[in-house]
Coordinates of C-alpha atoms in Angstrom, one line a residue:
K256 CA -10.1 17.0 -13.5
N257 CA -12.6 16.6 -10.7
I258 CA -14.0 13.9 -12.1
Y259 CA -10.6 12.4 -13.5
R260 CA -10.1 13.0 -9.3
A261 CA -12.8 10.8 -8.4
G262 CA -12.5 7.6 -10.2
F263 CA -9.4 7.6 -8.7
F264 CA -9.9 8.3 -5.6
L265 CA -13.2 5.9 -5.6
S266 CA -10.9 2.5 -5.3
N267 CA -10.4 3.1 -1.6
L268 CA -14.4 4.2 -0.9
I269 CA -15.2 0.4 -1.2
G270 CA -15.1 -1.3 1.4
G271 CA -11.8 -4.1 2.3
L272 CA -13.7 -7.1 2.3
V273 CA -15.9 -6.3 -0.8
L274 CA -12.7 -5.5 -2.7
G275 CA -11.2 -8.5 -1.7
Y276 CA -14.0 -10.4 -3.2
I277 CA -14.2 -8.6 -6.5
W278 CA -10.7 -9.3 -6.4
Q279 CA -11.5 -12.7 -5.8
F280 CA -14.0 -12.6 -9.2
I281 CA -11.1 -11.0 -11.6
F282 CA -8.0 -13.1 -10.7
S283 CA -10.0 -16.3 -10.7
N284 CA -12.4 -15.2 -13.3
V285 CA -11.6 -12.8 -16.0
I286 CA -7.6 -12.7 -15.5
T287 CA -7.4 -16.1 -16.6
D288 CA -9.8 -15.9 -20.3
I289 CA -6.7 -13.5 -21.3
P290 CA -5.4 -14.8 -24.1
L291 CA -1.5 -14.5 -23.2
P292 CA 0.4 -17.2 -22.4
F293 CA 1.5 -16.5 -18.5
F294 CA -2.5 -15.2 -17.9
Q295 CA -3.1 -18.9 -19.3
N296 CA -3.9 -21.7 -16.8
N297 CA -2.2 -19.3 -14.0
L298 CA -4.9 -19.8 -10.9
F299 CA -3.0 -16.0 -9.3
L300 CA -4.9 -17.6 -6.2
A301 CA -3.9 -21.2 -5.5
D302 CA 0.9 -20.1 -6.4
P303 CA 1.8 -19.1 -3.4
K304 CA 4.2 -16.9 -5.0
L305 CA 1.5 -15.5 -7.4
A306 CA -0.9 -15.2 -4.6
V307 CA 1.2 -13.0 -2.5
I308 CA 1.2 -10.3 -5.7
A309 CA -2.5 -10.8 -6.0
L310 CA -2.8 -9.2 -2.4
V311 CA -0.1 -6.1 -3.8
I312 CA -1.5 -5.4 -7.0
C313 CA -5.1 -5.6 -4.9
S314 CA -4.2 -3.6 -1.9
N315 CA -2.4 -0.4 -4.3
W316 CA -5.2 -0.3 -6.4
Q317 CA -7.7 0.3 -3.1
Y318 CA -5.3 3.2 -1.7
A319 CA -3.2 4.4 -4.9
G320 CA -5.9 7.0 -5.6
Y321 CA -5.5 7.9 -1.7
I322 CA -2.2 8.8 -1.4
M323 CA -2.1 10.3 -5.4
M324 CA -4.4 12.8 -3.8
I325 CA -2.1 14.0 -1.0
Y326 CA 0.6 14.2 -3.9
Y327 CA -1.6 16.2 -6.1
T328 CA -2.8 18.7 -2.7
A329 CA 1.0 19.1 -1.2
L330 CA 2.3 19.9 -5.2
Q331 CA -0.9 21.9 -5.6
G332 CA 0.8 24.2 -2.4
V333 CA 4.1 24.4 -4.4
P334 CA 5.1 28.5 -4.5
K335 CA 4.8 29.5 -8.2
E336 CA 7.5 31.6 -7.5
L337 CA 10.1 29.5 -6.4
E338 CA 9.2 27.5 -9.6
E339 CA 9.7 30.4 -12.3
S340 CA 12.4 32.0 -10.2
A341 CA 14.2 28.5 -10.7
Q342 CA 13.3 28.6 -14.0
L343 CA 14.6 32.2 -14.8
D344 CA 18.4 30.9 -13.0
G345 CA 18.5 28.1 -15.7
C346 CA 17.2 25.0 -14.5
T347 CA 16.4 22.4 -16.5
G348 CA 12.7 20.3 -15.7
W349 CA 14.8 18.0 -13.5
E350 CA 16.6 20.7 -11.4
R351 CA 13.9 21.7 -10.3
L352 CA 12.2 19.3 -9.9
W353 CA 15.3 17.7 -7.4
N354 CA 15.6 21.6 -5.9
V355 CA 12.2 22.7 -5.2
T356 CA 9.6 20.7 -5.8
I357 CA 10.5 17.3 -3.8
P358 CA 11.8 19.9 -0.9
I359 CA 8.6 21.2 0.2
I360 CA 6.6 18.8 -0.3
M361 CA 9.2 16.2 1.7
P362 CA 6.7 16.4 4.9
T363 CA 4.1 15.0 1.7
F364 CA 6.7 12.4 1.3
T365 CA 6.3 11.3 5.3
I366 CA 3.0 11.4 5.8
A367 CA 2.6 9.1 2.3
L368 CA 5.4 6.6 3.9
F369 CA 3.5 6.7 6.8
L370 CA 0.6 5.4 5.9
T371 CA 1.2 3.0 3.3
L372 CA 3.9 1.3 5.6
S373 CA 1.3 1.5 8.7
N374 CA -1.3 0.1 6.1
S375 CA 0.6 -2.5 4.8
F376 CA 0.8 -4.0 7.9
K377 CA -2.3 -3.6 9.3
Q378 CA -4.6 -5.6 5.9
Y379 CA -7.1 -7.9 7.0
D380 CA -10.1 -7.2 5.7
V381 CA -8.6 -8.0 1.6
V382 CA -6.5 -10.8 3.2
L383 CA -9.5 -12.3 4.6
S384 CA -11.5 -12.3 1.6
L385 CA -9.2 -12.5 -0.7
T386 CA -6.8 -15.9 -0.2
N387 CA -8.2 -16.7 4.1
G388 CA -4.4 -16.1 4.3
G389 CA -3.9 -19.5 1.8
P390 CA -2.6 -20.8 -0.1
S391 CA 0.0 -23.3 1.9
M392 CA 3.8 -23.4 0.6
L393 CA 6.8 -24.9 2.5
W394 CA 8.7 -23.1 4.5
N395 CA 12.0 -24.3 6.5
G396 CA 9.8 -28.2 5.8
N397 CA 6.7 -26.6 7.8
A398 CA 3.6 -25.8 6.4
I399 CA 2.9 -22.5 6.8
N400 CA 0.2 -20.1 4.9
A401 CA 1.8 -17.9 2.1
T402 CA -0.6 -14.4 2.7
E403 CA -1.1 -15.0 6.4
L404 CA -0.1 -11.6 7.3
L405 CA 0.1 -10.1 10.8
A406 CA -3.9 -9.9 11.6
V407 CA -4.7 -12.5 10.8
N408 CA -2.6 -14.2 12.2
I409 CA -3.2 -12.2 15.7
Y410 CA -7.3 -13.2 14.4
K411 CA -6.2 -16.9 13.9
T412 CA -4.8 -17.0 16.7
A413 CA -7.4 -15.7 19.1
S414 CA -10.4 -16.2 17.5
V415 CA -9.8 -19.7 16.0
E416 CA -7.5 -21.0 18.0
N417 CA -8.7 -20.0 21.2
H418 CA -5.5 -19.0 22.2
M419 CA -6.6 -15.6 23.9
A420 CA -3.7 -14.7 25.9
L421 CA -1.2 -15.4 23.4
G422 CA -2.9 -13.5 20.6
Q423 CA -3.9 -10.6 22.5
A424 CA 1.1 -11.2 23.5
K425 CA 1.1 -11.2 19.2
A426 CA -1.2 -7.9 19.4
I427 CA 0.9 -6.3 21.9
L428 CA 3.9 -7.1 20.2
F429 CA 2.6 -6.3 16.5
F430 CA 1.4 -2.9 18.4
L431 CA 5.5 -1.8 19.8
G432 CA 7.0 -3.6 16.7
L433 CA 5.0 -0.8 14.5
M434 CA 4.9 2.0 16.7
V435 CA 8.9 1.5 16.4
L436 CA 9.4 1.1 12.7
T437 CA 7.2 4.0 12.6
L438 CA 9.3 5.8 14.4
I439 CA 12.1 5.2 12.8
Q440 CA 10.7 5.8 8.9
V441 CA 9.2 9.2 10.1
S442 CA 12.4 10.3 12.7
L443 CA 14.4 9.6 9.2
T444 CA 11.9 11.3 7.2
R445 CA 11.9 14.2 8.8
R446 CA 15.5 14.9 8.2
K447 CA 14.8 15.8 5.1
E448 CA 12.5 18.2 5.4
I449 CA 13.2 21.8 4.8
E450 CA 11.9 24.7 7.5
S451 CA 9.2 26.8 5.5

């Protein structure tokens, strides 16, 4: 079990830049050689819609083991007495899951959702090495970069375009917006928690 857990968690230890370059190689060279109709002649990083999917796959692969370890630890903390008591009362497996296990590990849902939400908005290094914000696409008649997330946009505004004040203003608004969003998320999920 420990070897499997370490294997799943290992993806979280790889740095974002290295991870992006690894997945760039996979999407550009490996997946296109799979003999299935969808994968052939499909350049994931050149198509704006598929580039976003590639970014989601890469990010999920990186954080899945980390979130899994948080849930695994929480599930180990569920008292066996409550599970056995619910089973003796005639609860099915689904009833035990919904009425015993999930309410007890609800604080873990709050933490995992907070980490996932905040990390998804702060994606920078994986985006930079995987797609560098591209490919370009048209949106409302304007050319935009399909995978240029907020953190990358702030960096490019301040450092590449040399508009430091605008970049700082975007960063402050980004921080305030993320803070409000995560506070709302934490308050909503905290209402579902039970007191122990």
